[in-house]
């Protein structure tokens, strides 16, 4: 199913909005549905907008932070790439998450049937977790209560990120209970699963596993909950269960959000990051020339050091590899959660907490699932798993954690860039800084970086819109090196 023409029109208008929206647009009630329609059509609108928010804003910025891409020839130095970050950069992802996604989903919960309310709750949890993972403390318990009947709270306080995480698990459990017993149905308004409630339950369990495992390094007390979940839950297991918002690529109407945003401007100006190409080359990884195209002039896989474009003399596009059609295309879906992500989570859970899963079998299945999704074969994956990514169950926990972290980071390239950045922060552990260590780490310090050598952003700044419209509640002291509660 593809997003309908009405929703696409809304998206097409929205996707061209610059990061410099004026505050008159931002200063609207975020607690009323813009659509004003019935529950099903508002639900479709919320899904369409979240595809825009996640891919057009979060993922595009995080592709730089996760060092999948670098600013290439033909553009000025990308400020975000060298960590010269203005809070206004994050206005759109914050605004649309609350006012065009969470607000609409909240409306649906009051104006839809029981099943539609349940799947709206799962989507709300997914969006809130994404906000916490990027911003830490956010408005939560008093958010979306701007109407008089809900309390008239137009300046909500910020809640503790750990407390929000705890409540998200409670909400998922409640939603699963509803969907497991309801006789109501969801119809074609569901762009993700076309009304298949069993798949929504599997997504809810998978999302719960993500929430628990994100804390697993700093809070191993989640182990019993993880073990029980693995033993009793259903999960996303294959491509048929993959949670994605589809974009058809119809000319001028239904483009993938990143593609539409870039092609509506100067075109594709990002090239492969040297950080990424170095790892792929060192591992002799066949996905290198699947995730990126060959450089035209020298041939092969050629990346550019982050922030280095202005240091080169007369660089040309032909000098570098660009993201391939796998990572950049008009008809690419926006992935919310993939089957290989869930398999990596289950492999890690088995490794840390001795769950009922076989850790090596689940790790191998995760890598294989990603190989197949991007167009390679199971035989390609098997060769790779016996040479370049050998999982040894007897190795140290840290060694296995590093292997999972690197392979998971590779698998998010061009498909789930936000998860790639989030997980690079989590797997970068004291004693084994696989992403940020200045001598052995994966990430490069960008040329002209505003941060010291080996120091990288670990959180979003609060957006300028919040600083202007809710100044009394925005937590003070935020810098780009502050941390979310689960970050070690």
Coordinates of C-alpha atoms in Angstrom, one line a residue, residues 19 55-82 89-90 93 256-263 265-274 276-277 291-296 301-309 316-325 327-329 413-414 417 460:
X19 CA 15.1 24.5 9.0
X55 CA 13.8 10.0 7.2
X56 CA 13.9 13.6 6.0
X57 CA 15.2 15.1 9.3
X58 CA 16.5 12.6 11.9
X59 CA 18.0 10.1 9.4
X60 CA 19.6 12.8 7.2
X61 CA 21.4 14.5 10.0
X62 CA 22.3 11.2 11.7
X63 CA 23.9 9.9 8.4
X64 CA 26.6 12.5 9.1
X65 CA 26.8 11.8 12.8
X66 CA 27.1 8.1 12.2
X67 CA 29.7 8.8 9.6
X68 CA 28.0 7.0 6.7
X69 CA 28.3 10.1 4.4
X70 CA 30.3 13.2 4.2
X71 CA 29.7 16.5 2.4
X72 CA 31.0 16.2 -1.1
X73 CA 32.0 18.4 -4.0
X74 CA 29.8 21.3 -5.0
X75 CA 28.6 22.4 -1.6
X76 CA 30.1 24.6 1.2
X77 CA 31.3 22.8 4.3
X78 CA 28.4 21.2 6.1
X79 CA 28.2 22.8 9.6
X80 CA 26.6 19.8 11.2
X81 CA 29.5 17.7 9.8
X82 CA 32.1 19.7 11.8
X89 CA 18.8 22.7 13.2
X90 CA 16.4 20.5 15.3
X93 CA 12.2 17.0 13.8
X256 CA 11.0 9.1 -0.4
X257 CA 11.5 12.0 2.0
X258 CA 15.3 12.2 1.9
X259 CA 15.2 12.0 -1.9
X260 CA 12.5 14.6 -2.2
X261 CA 14.2 17.0 0.1
X262 CA 17.6 16.8 -1.6
X263 CA 16.3 16.7 -5.2
X265 CA 17.3 21.6 -3.8
X266 CA 20.8 21.1 -5.2
X267 CA 20.5 17.3 -5.5
X268 CA 22.6 14.5 -3.9
X269 CA 25.7 16.2 -2.5
X270 CA 26.7 13.5 0.1
X271 CA 29.5 11.1 -0.7
X272 CA 30.7 8.0 1.1
X273 CA 32.4 8.6 4.4
X274 CA 35.9 7.4 4.6
X276 CA 32.6 3.7 6.6
X277 CA 34.5 2.7 3.5
X291 CA 25.6 0.4 -0.2
X292 CA 27.8 2.7 -2.3
X293 CA 28.4 3.0 -6.0
X294 CA 31.9 2.8 -7.5
X295 CA 33.8 6.0 -7.9
X296 CA 33.8 6.9 -11.6
X301 CA 35.1 2.2 -3.2
X302 CA 36.4 5.6 -2.3
X303 CA 35.3 7.7 0.7
X304 CA 36.0 11.2 1.9
X305 CA 37.2 12.1 5.4
X306 CA 34.5 13.9 7.4
X307 CA 34.5 17.7 6.8
X308 CA 37.5 17.5 4.5
X309 CA 36.0 18.7 1.2
X316 CA 35.2 16.3 -8.5
X317 CA 32.1 14.1 -7.9
X318 CA 33.8 11.4 -10.0
X319 CA 36.5 11.1 -7.4
X320 CA 34.2 9.5 -4.8
X321 CA 31.6 6.8 -4.2
X322 CA 28.1 8.0 -3.7
X323 CA 25.3 6.3 -1.8
X324 CA 23.7 3.6 -4.0
X325 CA 20.1 3.1 -4.9
X327 CA 20.5 3.9 0.4
X328 CA 19.1 6.7 -1.8
X329 CA 16.1 6.5 -4.1
X413 CA 23.8 2.4 6.7
X414 CA 21.3 4.1 4.3
X417 CA 20.7 5.9 10.0
X460 CA 20.8 16.7 20.3

